[in-house]
Short mmCIF file of C-alpha atoms in Angstrom, two decimals:
data_model
loop_
_atom_site.label_atom_id
_atom_site.label_comp_id
_atom_site.label_asym_id
_atom_site.label_seq_id
_atom_site.Cartn_x
_atom_site.Cartn_y
_atom_site.Cartn_z
CA MET W 1 -14.09 -11.81 -39.14
CA ARG W 2 -13.14 -14.23 -36.06
CA LEU W 3 -12.64 -12.48 -33.06
CA ASN W 4 -11.77 -14.87 -30.25
CA ARG W 5 -8.91 -15.27 -29.61
CA ARG W 6 -6.44 -16.17 -26.17
CA SER W 7 -3.67 -14.19 -25.68
CA GLY W 8 -2.23 -17.21 -24.04
CA MET W 9 -0.97 -17.42 -19.84
CA LEU W 10 -0.33 -14.33 -18.07
CA ALA W 11 2.23 -14.44 -15.76
CA PRO W 12 1.50 -13.18 -12.59
CA VAL W 13 3.31 -11.53 -10.60
CA GLN W 14 4.25 -12.61 -7.27
CA PRO W 15 3.52 -10.33 -4.31
CA GLY W 16 5.14 -13.07 -1.67
CA PRO W 17 7.40 -11.90 1.37
CA VAL W 18 10.90 -9.83 0.36
CA MET W 19 13.35 -12.03 1.21
CA SER W 20 16.95 -10.70 2.40
CA SER W 21 18.51 -11.69 -1.04
CA ASP W 22 16.15 -8.97 -1.95
CA VAL W 23 17.73 -6.30 -0.21
CA ALA W 24 20.50 -4.71 -1.82
CA GLU W 25 17.82 -4.62 -4.94
CA LEU W 26 15.36 -2.87 -2.85
CA GLN W 27 18.62 -0.44 -1.67
CA GLU W 28 19.84 0.68 -5.14
CA LEU W 29 15.99 1.00 -6.08
CA LEU W 30 15.51 3.88 -3.77
CA ALA W 31 18.92 5.30 -4.04
CA GLN W 32 17.97 5.46 -7.69
CA VAL W 33 14.27 6.99 -6.66
CA ALA W 34 16.38 9.70 -4.70
CA LEU W 35 18.17 10.46 -7.78
CA ARG W 36 14.40 10.82 -9.12
CA ASP W 37 14.12 7.90 -11.29
CA ARG W 38 10.90 7.42 -12.60
CA ALA W 39 11.65 4.00 -13.99
CA ALA W 40 13.45 2.94 -10.37
CA PHE W 41 10.23 4.36 -8.86
CA GLN W 42 7.70 2.47 -10.91
CA GLU W 43 10.05 -0.50 -10.10
CA LEU W 44 9.56 -0.03 -6.80
CA TYR W 45 6.11 0.36 -6.81
CA ARG W 46 5.32 -2.75 -8.67
CA ARG W 47 7.57 -4.34 -6.12
CA SER W 48 6.52 -2.97 -2.73
CA SER W 49 3.07 -1.40 -3.72
CA PRO W 50 1.11 -5.36 -2.27
CA LYS W 51 2.78 -5.37 0.60
CA LEU W 52 2.65 -1.97 1.68
CA PHE W 53 -1.32 -2.02 0.85
CA ALA W 54 -2.12 -4.88 2.58
CA ILE W 55 -0.73 -3.24 6.00
CA CYS W 56 -2.67 -0.10 5.27
CA LEU W 57 -5.58 -2.22 4.71
CA ARG W 58 -5.02 -3.97 8.02
CA ILE W 59 -4.91 -0.44 9.64
CA LEU W 60 -7.60 0.96 8.26
CA LYS W 61 -9.98 -1.50 6.93
CA ASP W 62 -11.46 0.65 4.24
CA GLN W 63 -10.84 -0.29 0.50
CA GLN W 64 -10.78 3.65 -0.51
CA GLU W 65 -8.77 4.81 2.71
CA ALA W 66 -6.29 1.98 2.27
CA GLU W 67 -5.94 3.20 -1.44
CA ASP W 68 -5.60 6.97 -0.31
CA ALA W 69 -2.87 5.93 2.16
CA LEU W 70 -0.77 4.18 -0.21
CA GLN W 71 -1.12 7.44 -2.66
CA GLU W 72 0.44 8.80 0.29
CA VAL W 73 3.18 6.67 0.67
CA PHE W 74 4.30 6.16 -2.42
CA VAL W 75 4.03 10.36 -2.25
CA LYS W 76 6.56 10.13 0.45
CA ILE W 77 8.78 8.03 -0.72
CA TRP W 78 9.30 9.93 -4.10
CA HIS W 79 10.54 12.89 -1.74
CA ASN W 80 11.72 11.38 1.04
CA ALA W 81 14.09 8.72 0.04
CA ASP W 82 17.20 10.36 -0.02
CA ARG W 83 16.54 10.12 3.75
CA TYR W 84 16.41 6.65 4.54
CA ALA W 85 19.48 5.60 6.14
CA ALA W 86 20.85 2.25 5.22
CA PRO W 87 23.14 1.42 8.12
CA LEU W 88 19.42 1.49 10.16
CA ALA W 89 17.07 -0.28 8.86
CA SER W 90 16.11 -2.69 5.83
CA PRO W 91 15.27 -0.54 3.30
CA GLN W 92 11.48 -2.83 3.63
CA ALA W 93 11.34 -1.93 7.21
CA TRP W 94 11.81 1.43 6.20
CA MET W 95 9.14 1.43 4.18
CA ASN W 96 6.62 -0.46 6.37
CA ALA W 97 7.13 1.97 8.91
CA VAL W 98 6.34 5.25 6.58
CA THR W 99 3.43 2.96 6.15
CA ARG W 100 2.53 2.10 9.36
CA ASN W 101 2.80 5.65 10.32
CA LEU W 102 0.67 7.34 7.77
CA ALA W 103 -1.63 5.06 8.31
CA ILE W 104 -2.34 5.46 12.07
CA ASP W 105 -1.50 9.14 11.41
CA MET W 106 -5.00 8.34 9.53
CA LEU W 107 -6.65 6.41 11.80
CA ARG W 108 -6.29 8.53 14.92
CA ARG W 109 -7.73 11.20 12.49
CA ARG W 110 -10.77 9.75 11.85
CA ARG W 111 -13.72 10.78 13.48
CA PRO W 112 -13.63 9.10 17.52
CA GLY W 113 -16.00 6.84 18.46
CA GLY W 114 -17.41 5.07 15.14
CA GLY W 115 -17.14 1.68 14.73
CA GLU W 116 -14.61 0.78 17.43
CA MET W 117 -16.02 -2.03 18.89
CA ASP W 118 -16.53 -3.73 15.40
CA ALA W 119 -13.42 -3.37 14.37
CA ALA W 120 -11.63 -4.92 17.47
CA GLU W 121 -14.02 -7.84 17.24
CA ARG W 122 -12.98 -8.19 13.91
CA LEU W 123 -9.63 -8.74 14.77
CA ALA W 124 -9.85 -12.16 16.10
CA ASP W 125 -10.37 -13.64 12.87
CA ASP W 126 -7.56 -11.85 11.03
CA ARG W 127 -4.77 -13.44 13.41
CA PRO W 128 -2.16 -16.25 11.82
CA GLY W 129 -3.17 -19.74 12.35
CA PRO W 130 -0.45 -21.25 13.55
CA GLU W 131 1.29 -22.53 9.92
CA GLU W 132 1.68 -18.89 9.23
CA ALA W 133 3.65 -17.91 12.24
CA ALA W 134 5.93 -21.05 11.39
CA VAL W 135 7.19 -19.69 8.15
CA MET W 136 8.05 -15.98 9.88
CA ARG W 137 11.40 -15.33 8.68
CA SER W 138 14.20 -15.54 10.77
CA GLU W 139 14.89 -12.02 11.86
CA GLY W 140 11.83 -12.18 13.45
CA ARG W 141 12.53 -14.77 15.70
CA ARG W 142 14.52 -12.37 18.21
CA ILE W 143 10.94 -10.45 18.82
CA GLU W 144 9.06 -13.93 18.82
CA ALA W 145 10.66 -15.37 21.75
CA CYS W 146 10.57 -11.89 23.48
CA LEU W 147 6.92 -12.05 22.72
CA ALA W 148 6.91 -15.62 23.99
CA GLN W 149 7.98 -14.18 27.44
CA LEU W 150 5.13 -12.48 28.15
CA ASP W 151 1.91 -13.10 29.37
CA PRO W 152 -0.27 -14.21 26.12
CA ASP W 153 -2.71 -11.57 26.63
CA ARG W 154 0.12 -8.78 26.65
CA ALA W 155 1.74 -10.20 23.72
CA GLU W 156 -1.37 -10.54 21.89
CA ALA W 157 -1.79 -6.47 22.45
CA VAL W 158 1.49 -5.98 21.23
CA ARG W 159 0.37 -7.53 18.19
CA LEU W 160 -2.94 -6.30 17.53
CA ALA W 161 -1.64 -2.78 17.94
CA TYR W 162 0.89 -3.43 15.41
CA VAL W 163 -0.55 -5.39 12.81
CA GLU W 164 -4.74 -3.99 13.25
CA GLY W 165 -3.49 -0.28 14.40
CA ALA W 166 -5.80 -0.97 17.49
CA SER W 167 -6.48 1.75 20.04
CA TYR W 168 -6.00 1.36 23.97
CA VAL W 169 -10.00 1.95 23.73
CA GLU W 170 -10.12 -1.14 21.94
CA LEU W 171 -7.33 -3.30 23.43
CA ALA W 172 -9.49 -1.84 26.68
CA GLU W 173 -12.61 -3.96 25.34
CA ARG W 174 -11.28 -7.16 23.71
CA PHE W 175 -9.37 -7.99 27.06
CA ASP W 176 -12.05 -6.49 29.42
CA VAL W 177 -9.90 -3.97 31.46
CA PRO W 178 -10.54 -0.21 32.37
CA LEU W 179 -9.21 1.66 29.43
CA ASN W 180 -5.93 3.06 32.06
CA THR W 181 -5.17 -0.51 33.12
CA MET W 182 -5.24 -1.48 29.73
CA ARG W 183 -2.68 1.27 29.00
CA SER W 184 -0.19 0.59 32.47
CA TRP W 185 -0.01 -3.42 30.90
CA LEU W 186 1.27 -2.10 27.69
CA ARG W 187 3.73 0.29 28.66
CA ARG W 188 4.98 -1.93 31.01
CA SER W 189 5.07 -4.84 28.18
CA LEU W 190 7.29 -2.80 26.19
CA ILE W 191 9.72 -1.71 28.63
CA LYS W 192 10.16 -6.16 29.37
CA LEU W 193 10.02 -5.97 25.75
CA ARG W 194 12.89 -3.58 25.12
CA GLU W 195 15.08 -5.65 28.02
CA CYS W 196 14.80 -8.92 26.13
CA LEU W 197 15.28 -7.46 22.85
CA THR W 198 18.67 -5.66 23.85
CA ARG W 199 20.12 -8.62 25.87
CA MET H 1 19.92 -7.31 7.89
CA ILE H 2 17.23 -5.42 10.20
CA ASP H 3 18.77 -3.89 12.68
CA ASP H 4 21.74 -4.46 15.03
CA THR H 5 21.85 -0.44 16.34
CA SER H 6 20.54 -2.50 19.68
CA ARG H 7 23.64 -4.41 20.09
CA GLN H 8 25.46 -1.10 20.57
CA ASP H 9 25.43 0.86 23.53
CA PRO H 10 22.15 2.05 24.03
CA PRO H 11 21.53 5.58 24.84
CA GLU H 12 20.35 6.06 28.21
CA LEU H 13 17.04 7.18 27.78
CA ASP H 14 14.31 7.54 30.34
CA PRO H 15 12.16 4.06 30.81
CA ARG H 16 9.49 6.39 30.43
CA ASP H 17 10.55 7.85 27.41
CA ILE H 18 11.65 3.90 25.97
CA ALA H 19 7.81 2.90 26.36
CA THR H 20 6.49 6.16 24.90
CA ALA H 21 8.60 5.21 21.85
CA GLY H 22 7.35 1.99 21.91
CA GLU H 23 3.32 3.60 22.21
CA TYR H 24 4.20 5.59 19.10
CA VAL H 25 5.55 3.11 17.14
CA LEU H 26 2.33 0.47 18.24
CA GLY H 27 0.47 3.58 17.28
CA THR H 28 -1.55 3.51 20.35
CA LEU H 29 -0.79 6.93 21.68
CA PRO H 30 -3.41 9.05 21.57
CA LEU H 31 -3.89 11.89 18.39
CA ALA H 32 -2.56 14.94 21.13
CA GLU H 33 0.22 12.84 22.79
CA ARG H 34 1.24 11.28 19.37
CA GLU H 35 1.39 14.62 17.58
CA ALA H 36 3.77 16.49 20.81
CA PHE H 37 5.67 12.79 20.77
CA ARG H 38 6.19 13.87 16.86
CA ARG H 39 7.20 17.39 17.65
CA ARG H 40 9.71 16.41 20.41
CA LEU H 41 11.62 14.06 17.83
CA LEU H 42 12.61 16.77 16.64
CA ALA H 43 14.45 17.92 18.86
CA GLU H 44 15.61 15.02 20.70
CA PRO H 45 18.11 13.05 18.58
CA ALA H 46 18.30 10.09 21.15
CA LEU H 47 14.36 9.40 20.86
CA ALA H 48 14.48 9.48 17.41
CA ALA H 49 16.66 6.70 17.65
CA GLU H 50 14.56 5.05 20.12
CA VAL H 51 12.03 5.19 17.36
CA THR H 52 13.97 4.03 14.91
CA ARG H 53 15.37 0.83 17.24
CA TRP H 54 11.34 0.05 18.30
CA GLU H 55 10.30 0.27 14.20
CA SER H 56 13.29 -2.39 13.70
CA HIS H 57 12.61 -4.15 16.57
CA PHE H 58 8.83 -4.91 15.29
CA ASP H 59 9.19 -5.04 11.79
CA PRO H 60 9.16 -8.81 11.88
CA ILE H 61 5.70 -8.67 12.83
CA ALA H 62 4.71 -7.76 9.59
CA ASP H 63 5.58 -10.09 7.89
CA GLU H 64 2.33 -11.99 8.97
CA VAL H 65 0.34 -9.17 6.42
CA ARG H 66 -0.30 -10.84 3.72
CA PRO H 67 0.46 -8.86 0.32
CA VAL H 68 -2.67 -7.68 -1.39
CA GLY H 69 -2.56 -6.33 -4.90
CA PRO H 70 -3.56 -2.65 -5.19
CA PRO H 71 -6.12 -1.99 -7.40
CA PRO H 72 -4.80 -1.08 -11.00
CA THR H 73 -6.03 2.78 -10.18
CA ALA H 74 -3.58 3.36 -8.34
CA TRP H 75 -0.59 3.38 -9.69
CA PRO H 76 -1.73 5.98 -12.30
CA LYS H 77 -3.46 8.13 -9.12
CA VAL H 78 0.60 8.56 -8.16
CA GLU H 79 2.00 9.32 -10.90
CA ARG H 80 -0.56 11.81 -12.02
CA ARG H 81 0.19 13.29 -8.52
CA LEU H 82 3.92 13.53 -8.68
CA PHE H 83 4.75 14.08 -12.51
CA ALA H 84 1.63 15.53 -13.97
CA ALA H 85 0.39 17.85 -11.36
CA PRO H 86 -1.59 20.79 -13.10
CA SER H 87 0.81 23.25 -12.18
CA ASP H 88 3.17 21.83 -14.46
CA ARG H 89 0.91 21.97 -17.59
CA ILE H 90 0.69 25.85 -16.45
CA ALA H 91 3.65 25.82 -16.33
CA ALA H 92 4.17 24.55 -19.85
CA GLY H 93 1.28 26.87 -20.82
CA ALA H 94 3.00 30.28 -19.34
CA ALA H 95 6.17 29.15 -21.31
CA ARG H 96 4.48 29.33 -24.55
CA LEU H 97 3.03 32.21 -23.52
CA TRP H 98 6.82 33.74 -22.37
CA LYS H 99 8.08 32.31 -26.30
CA LEU H 100 5.45 34.03 -27.84
CA LEU H 101 5.77 37.60 -26.11
CA ALA H 102 9.36 37.31 -27.42
CA LEU H 103 8.38 37.87 -30.57
CA GLY H 104 7.42 40.95 -29.71
CA SER H 105 4.32 41.24 -32.04
CA ALA H 106 1.23 42.91 -32.08
CA LEU H 107 -0.61 40.04 -33.37
CA ALA H 108 1.30 37.34 -30.61
CA ALA H 109 -0.03 39.78 -28.01
CA ALA H 110 -3.66 39.57 -29.26
CA VAL H 111 -4.13 36.43 -29.33
CA LEU H 112 -2.49 36.03 -25.63
CA VAL H 113 -6.31 36.10 -24.26
CA ALA H 114 -7.25 33.05 -26.16
CA LEU H 115 -4.01 31.31 -25.15
CA LEU H 116 -4.83 32.07 -21.77
CA TRP H 117 -7.41 30.12 -22.17
CA LEU H 118 -5.49 27.32 -23.80
CA GLY H 119 -3.40 27.32 -21.56
CA GLN H 120 -5.27 26.05 -18.62
CA PRO H 121 -4.85 22.45 -17.61
CA ASP H 122 -7.71 20.68 -19.89
CA ARG H 123 -9.21 17.55 -19.05
CA THR H 124 -9.33 16.92 -22.19
CA GLU H 125 -5.56 16.89 -23.08
CA GLU H 126 -5.32 13.67 -20.36
CA PRO H 127 -5.03 10.02 -22.26
CA LEU H 128 -8.19 8.53 -21.76
CA LEU H 129 -8.51 5.55 -19.37
CA TRP H 130 -11.35 3.22 -18.57
CA VAL H 131 -11.36 1.10 -15.85
CA SER H 132 -14.04 -2.00 -15.27
CA ASP H 133 -14.37 -2.80 -11.39
CA MET H 134 -15.97 -6.42 -10.98
CA VAL H 135 -16.87 -7.86 -7.75
CA SER H 136 -18.88 -11.33 -7.78
CA ALA H 137 -22.24 -11.20 -5.90
CA ASP H 138 -20.67 -12.91 -3.25
CA SER H 139 -17.99 -10.53 -2.74
CA SER H 140 -15.57 -12.84 -2.78
CA VAL H 141 -13.94 -12.35 -5.96
CA ARG H 142 -12.31 -8.60 -7.19
CA LEU H 143 -10.91 -8.11 -10.09
CA THR H 144 -10.51 -4.13 -11.37
CA ALA H 145 -9.01 -3.61 -14.96
CA LEU H 146 -7.61 -0.13 -15.86
CA TYR H 147 -7.38 0.18 -19.87
CA ASP H 148 -4.93 3.02 -20.93
CA GLU H 149 -6.17 4.30 -24.43
CA THR H 150 -2.52 5.79 -24.81
CA ASP H 151 -0.20 2.61 -24.96
CA GLY H 152 -3.04 0.14 -25.37
CA ASP H 153 -2.28 -1.44 -22.17
CA MET H 154 -4.72 -3.06 -19.38
CA ARG H 155 -3.91 -3.45 -15.46
CA VAL H 156 -5.40 -6.19 -14.04
CA SER H 157 -5.38 -6.69 -10.14
CA VAL H 158 -7.13 -9.56 -8.46
CA ALA H 159 -8.42 -9.98 -4.92
CA GLY H 160 -10.55 -12.45 -2.94
CA THR H 161 -11.13 -16.11 -3.24
CA PRO H 162 -8.98 -17.77 -5.65
CA PRO H 163 -10.68 -20.55 -8.12
CA SER H 164 -11.09 -24.01 -6.82
CA PRO H 165 -7.88 -26.39 -7.40
CA GLY H 166 -7.21 -27.39 -11.31
CA ARG H 167 -9.77 -23.76 -12.70
CA ASP H 168 -8.57 -20.91 -13.37
CA PHE H 169 -10.29 -17.13 -13.76
CA GLU H 170 -10.61 -16.46 -17.65
CA LEU H 171 -11.26 -12.41 -18.67
CA TRP H 172 -13.76 -11.63 -21.38
CA LEU H 173 -13.74 -8.62 -23.67
CA ILE H 174 -17.52 -8.41 -24.70
CA GLN H 175 -18.33 -5.77 -27.11
CA GLY H 176 -21.92 -5.19 -28.41
CA ASP H 177 -23.30 -8.15 -29.78
CA LEU H 178 -19.53 -9.84 -30.67
CA ALA H 179 -18.91 -13.03 -28.73
CA PRO H 180 -16.97 -12.78 -25.86
CA ILE H 181 -13.51 -12.42 -26.14
CA SER H 182 -10.90 -13.72 -24.03
CA LEU H 183 -7.83 -11.53 -22.88
CA GLY H 184 -6.46 -14.19 -21.06
CA VAL H 185 -5.99 -16.35 -17.90
CA MET H 186 -5.90 -14.71 -14.99
CA PRO H 187 -3.16 -14.99 -12.14
CA HIS H 188 -4.74 -16.00 -8.50
CA GLU H 189 -3.93 -13.17 -6.44
CA GLY H 190 -2.10 -10.09 -7.38
CA HIS H 191 -1.74 -7.46 -10.18
CA THR H 192 -0.39 -8.07 -13.97
CA GLN H 193 -0.26 -6.14 -16.81
CA MET H 194 -1.51 -7.12 -20.60
CA PRO H 195 -1.13 -5.52 -23.37
CA VAL H 196 -3.87 -5.61 -25.64
CA PRO H 197 -3.70 -6.62 -29.23
CA PRO H 198 -3.84 -3.69 -31.99
CA ASP H 199 -6.95 -5.02 -33.42
CA LEU H 200 -8.58 -5.28 -30.59
CA GLN H 201 -7.78 -1.77 -28.87
CA THR H 202 -10.83 -0.26 -30.08
CA LEU H 203 -13.44 -2.64 -28.88
CA VAL H 204 -12.21 -1.81 -25.35
CA ALA H 205 -13.98 1.67 -25.19
CA ASN H 206 -17.47 1.21 -22.99
CA ALA H 207 -17.18 -2.70 -23.47
CA THR H 208 -18.25 -4.86 -21.08
CA LEU H 209 -15.51 -6.84 -18.89
CA ALA H 210 -16.52 -10.41 -17.42
CA ILE H 211 -14.42 -13.54 -15.67
CA THR H 212 -15.45 -16.95 -15.70
CA ASP H 213 -14.91 -19.67 -14.18
CA GLU H 214 -12.78 -22.18 -16.39
CA PRO H 215 -10.03 -25.59 -16.41
CA SER H 216 -7.27 -24.71 -15.79
CA GLY H 217 -5.28 -22.68 -18.64
CA GLY H 218 -8.35 -21.39 -20.10
CA ALA H 219 -11.25 -22.36 -21.84
CA PRO H 220 -10.62 -24.83 -24.45
CA GLY H 221 -10.88 -23.44 -28.41
CA GLY H 222 -11.37 -19.71 -26.75
CA VAL H 223 -15.12 -20.06 -25.88
CA ALA H 224 -16.32 -19.44 -22.46
CA THR H 225 -17.87 -22.62 -20.44
CA GLY H 226 -17.84 -21.61 -17.05
CA PRO H 227 -20.35 -19.78 -15.32
CA ILE H 228 -19.16 -16.06 -15.33
CA VAL H 229 -17.93 -15.06 -11.60
CA ALA H 230 -18.03 -11.19 -12.48
CA GLN H 231 -18.79 -8.72 -14.41
CA ALA H 232 -18.85 -5.23 -15.18
CA GLU H 233 -18.51 -2.14 -17.75
CA MET H 234 -15.39 0.15 -18.84
CA ARG H 235 -16.38 3.20 -16.91
CA ARG H 236 -13.96 6.25 -18.59
CA ILE H 237 -12.36 7.67 -15.57
#
């Protein structure tokens, strides 16, 4: 019996950024999930899990914890899809927020102290290069424009907190300022940002 | 599409609350403050609205996070957690018991004890799943394959450094002394679903999976030519 065979080229799933043309489809999927449609739920998982898993990985920096978080995220999405309020946020933004919230909760509940400095040092290498920043969606320009008006260090602190889940301890170490100074920096930056964003 | 609420009249919030809401969304609030703030959100709709605004404002920053396909083991866990919880199976067992009780026969009552045991969740009732987690020696490539015996489907996730230009990773099934059997060319990143042909399904259990570095499109003639990038046995989970 000759068993060698080729099953041909596999079609890769492209986990590219969700473009605005997909917004209506994601909204429809979430609406179906709210009605307990399992097929829609699986499709939503197929489309959204690479992005949400990546968010968990960046914040938790641990494969197993990120997998656990992803599982929690989809359990939450299944139970709370009916709470998604379409006019307030895009479906992707809503799922991203659910994911970040959960990953940050896990991160902050982790034993304090351990590995914080290592994590902070790792942050520097993960930042996007200029070419990645250039492909950001147009919706991002407002936050980008407002971040650009801040002192570069402070804008970077906001970005590190958002993407990497950096704590005040990590940020204070990274920018070499006392913890309290770091916090008042960031709070003042947030108020400035908010003024710019609503202008 | 992201959010236009910021263009509506913003509610009069104390700037300190605006900053704290921003800290909450960024995730920098220390845990105790984070939990206290979350309790406030339940009682203060204006504050909750501020949180939603921050989430929408910040969301474009998430674009810089490049998607990473989760391991294929992740979805079955979600499914089992939501749809095949042990309580479901206990409920099914209980339903059978009630049916029997409705018969009202002494014999039925006599077998109840046995059924009480049979009605318990039983791992052997679950479909057999096999997983192979292949990581290259330098950890730069990771490929996880999950095989479900019930439908002959294999789900594969690929992460890490893609093959060089003009090259592809190819997945092989190695069973005993048989020549490696190609299962196909892998995507460079993300995850994919590939049915295992029926005549190969009996070979998957306890097999070894391996990936090799092959010319674009896969090894010519279905015989591996490139070096093995990573390999791992299939373990039953």
